[in-house]
Amino acid sequence: MALAVEREFIGAGCNRIVNNVSWGRSGLVAFGAQNAVAIFCPQSAQILTTLPGHKAVVNCTQWLPSRKDAFKVQHAEVHYLLSGSSDGVLIVWEMDLKKREWRSILQVSEIHKKGVTCLSGLIISQTMAMFASASSDGLVVIWELVLPYATLRDCKISCLESLSVGSKPMVALSLADLPGESGHVILAMGGLDQKIHIYLGDWKGNFVRACELKGHTDWIRSLDFSLPVCLDSENESILLASSSQDRSIRIWKMAMCLSSSNSQVPYKKDERIDLTSYIEGPLFLAGSISYQVSLESLLVGHEDWVYSVEWEPPFINGSKAHQPMGILSASMDKTMMIWRPEKNTGIWVNVVTVGELSHSALGFYGGHWAPDGESILAHGYGGSFHLWRNTGMDCENWQSQKVPSGHFASVSDIAWARNGEYLLSVSHDQTTRVFASWNSEGDKTSWHEIARPQVHGHDINCVAIIQGTGNHRFVSGADEKVARVFEAPLSFLKTLKHAVQKSICFEDINEDVQILGANMSALGLSQKPIYVHANTDTPGRLQSDASDSLETVPDAVPTVFTEPPIEEQLLWHTLWPESHKLYGHGNELFSLCCDHEGKLVASSCKAQSATVAEIWLWQVGSWKPVGRLQSHNLTVTQLEFSHDDAFLLSVSRDRHFSIFSIGKSRETGHHLIAKREAHKRIIWACAWNPFGHEFATGSRDKTVKIWAVDGSSSVKQLSILPLFHDSVTALAWVGREHSINSGILAVGLDDGLIELWSVSGGRTAAGRDSEPSAFSAVLSIRFDPVLCHVSTVLRLAWRERCTGDSSAMELASCGADQSVRVFKVCDR
């Protein structure tokens, strides 16, 4: 059976690294998401793709052409993206703007021995570019890039020069054309020695040190050259903005002073003594032109490290570009500021501040302008994006916009809601998130994060959604000995109804739900309910309490959202109240599952002995332990109930699987009926056939085996799939046709790839007394690596719909690459 797969959704957070994000002239934003380079479209607030290629964490990205030099290649149909990772590898990507197709065209790994920390590029012509890369190994390397054109299909890269900067590496670079004579290039670099180093060169390299700029009293974190500008009827100047951990921003002016025959013309000092008078700095020579450096302005306004500074994108008029006088800065004080000079005095002042009431970010790692200068984007400590757009007509009015979101650490488990309305994910970033397809006007649907039910103080390892009837509930287990039960508040139920509208069968909201939302406790472990009729003055207090401190936990304001919420709303105002704690395990929780009737929850924890490795059974509702099942000697890695809830399957690090009979009453009890050493290595995953008592196990030994419970007390092996190329880490089985017991088995691997196998035959649940047919398993499709994860697939889950439509299925996956993905699977 041939199947076709297409990407429906990617949710991923941004790596928490300075220089990780780049907004290109194409309008797309590139960022590092663990080992992948992710591309998102700000207009749709969707991640379009992730580019596999790096073997280590992506530290920095840079578009070519950048917003500043795009006027040189205005009609280019192909743009390029540079990315650098923590193992010193540089990759050049090519993007066809019309086809939206990507390909990796170059990879360089020989020069840098440690992580690449910063990139800065410069387009020279349609066929040539140069860029600089800085690394923790103390090298700054200048590269020449010959771009593909009519007769040259491939891209060529060559190292022009390698500059050694000593034991204190550079973490900020900016490369620009010098005004005046064509062909001269200026490079600014800054880092741990608190100085800005200026180098002069040309298009073939030949860089020499020109001068040092001193003034900052802490690490230099960001540098950015403007395009050439004319100030006060002078000759052309170029401005350099620098930001530092000393909380200040400096603007340096490099003004042309014409000289003849390489002889220096005495520089005439401005005799004015006022607030705009500058401090004279060094003088340097490039060709026949000398340049006077001066401190144009010192900007003080941020209260914490200023991680990025960026000039406003130029206005393009024909073949010329004009530099607006505007600077965007982003700081760890949770704010971004736009600075502009006053018209009368010329003094640089802060004209716009955004983000100051954002409790959701512990600070911003970088800020970026949109190509048109009408939007600004920040990426924060929590792996989150924050986007503001200027919606004002006569005056500036910056309003928050939707952005993609996701986890910023390994996503350990996922589960679909019982009717498939939403996808719940948990992660080592200590959050639980709800993703759903939001139906907007015009029958347009797009996936968004609609709630963050749990924000915890421990890494969360596992989750199980309670099946059956009643309100939406889930149980999560983290790196603690307690499992926690959460129940959906009224605000979430109403938001969910807005999201799904009529596309999915949706149970009527239980009007008896008296809990509106939840508040975060001071220690971040328990979430307390907010009741519908509670008398609170929270909204007023929130507006008056603008000065937030580390000790303050803002009160939640549970809200019914009629459009997808933004980051600030997600983190505090979409929490679910915690209803119960389940005590019993001796170590950190590792696996959870719920039966299909919603009556039992099974849990396991990390273990190195048989006593600790026992499986606990909890009764839903009373939440009392009703069973303790012993069989394994090491950690139980996954638990799953059969679809008729007759059996519980467990797999373990001890290479065994166990089958337990689950009694329907206290008298019949729960007992072990089969245990077998099934694989030669750790068993990571298991999955039941929805139509019967066949199940699959997947292991580090790169095999998947199919088994069947024969009668009520024995297990036999039906089949073994061909050896996979990597460890099997996740399995999920969905039924297709009951009469022939056919289905699709999804297999996730340690390298991030996913395969779908068509399986059929064996003994069916309906015909156990009949002769079983031969079991068959055939590979249906191997996912394109561009669609897949770039690290270990940790869980797979098929979406169950109540519409009965089996023509198009949806498969969700999560992985160590901090992403959640949803795929649409249909017959080809």
Coordinates of N, CA and C in Angstrom, one line a residue, residues 6 17 25 31 128 180 261 330 334 338 345 431 448 494 497 578 593 596 601 647 674-675 681 697 797 801 825:
E6 N 2.6 14.5 4.1 CA 2.9 15.9 4.0 C 3.0 16.5 5.4
I17 N 20.5 31.4 22.5 CA 21.8 31.8 22.2 C 21.8 33.1 21.4
R25 N 15.8 39.5 3.8 CA 15.1 40.4 2.9 C 13.9 39.7 2.3
F31 N 16.2 30.6 12.3 CA 16.7 30.4 13.7 C 17.2 29.0 13.9
M128 N 29.0 37.3 -6.3 CA 30.1 37.2 -5.3 C 29.6 37.8 -4.0
G180 N 33.3 56.1 0.0 CA 34.5 56.6 -0.7 C 34.9 55.7 -1.8
S261 N 47.5 62.3 -2.5 CA 48.8 61.7 -2.5 C 49.1 61.0 -1.2
A330 N 18.0 45.2 22.2 CA 17.3 44.2 23.0 C 18.1 43.9 24.1
K334 N 14.2 42.5 29.7 CA 12.9 42.2 29.2 C 12.4 43.3 28.2
I338 N 13.6 51.3 20.7 CA 13.9 52.0 19.4 C 14.4 53.4 19.8
T345 N 17.6 68.9 18.4 CA 18.9 68.9 19.0 C 19.8 67.8 18.5
T431 N 7.7 22.5 30.8 CA 6.3 23.0 30.5 C 5.5 21.9 29.9
H448 N -1.6 26.2 16.2 CA -1.0 27.2 17.2 C -1.0 26.5 18.5
K494 N -13.8 27.0 26.9 CA -14.4 27.9 26.0 C -13.5 28.3 24.9
K497 N -13.5 25.6 22.3 CA -14.6 25.7 21.4 C -14.5 26.7 20.3
E578 N -4.1 22.1 39.5 CA -3.7 20.8 39.9 C -4.7 20.2 40.9
C593 N 0.4 5.8 31.5 CA -0.6 5.6 30.4 C -1.9 5.4 31.1
H596 N -8.5 2.8 28.1 CA -9.4 3.4 27.2 C -10.8 3.7 27.8
V601 N -5.0 4.3 35.7 CA -3.7 4.9 35.2 C -2.6 4.1 35.7
F647 N -5.4 -6.3 28.7 CA -4.0 -6.5 29.1 C -3.3 -5.1 29.2
A674 N 2.7 -13.2 31.2 CA 3.8 -13.5 30.3 C 4.9 -12.6 30.5
K675 N 6.1 -13.1 30.4 CA 7.3 -12.2 30.5 C 8.4 -12.9 29.6
R681 N 19.1 -5.6 23.3 CA 19.4 -4.4 23.9 C 18.1 -3.8 24.6
T697 N 7.2 -4.4 19.5 CA 8.2 -3.9 20.4 C 9.4 -3.4 19.6
A797 N 2.3 9.2 17.9 CA 0.9 9.1 18.3 C 0.0 9.4 17.1
R801 N -10.0 10.4 15.3 CA -11.1 11.3 15.0 C -12.4 10.6 15.3
V825 N -1.2 11.8 6.6 CA -0.9 10.6 5.9 C -2.1 10.2 5.1

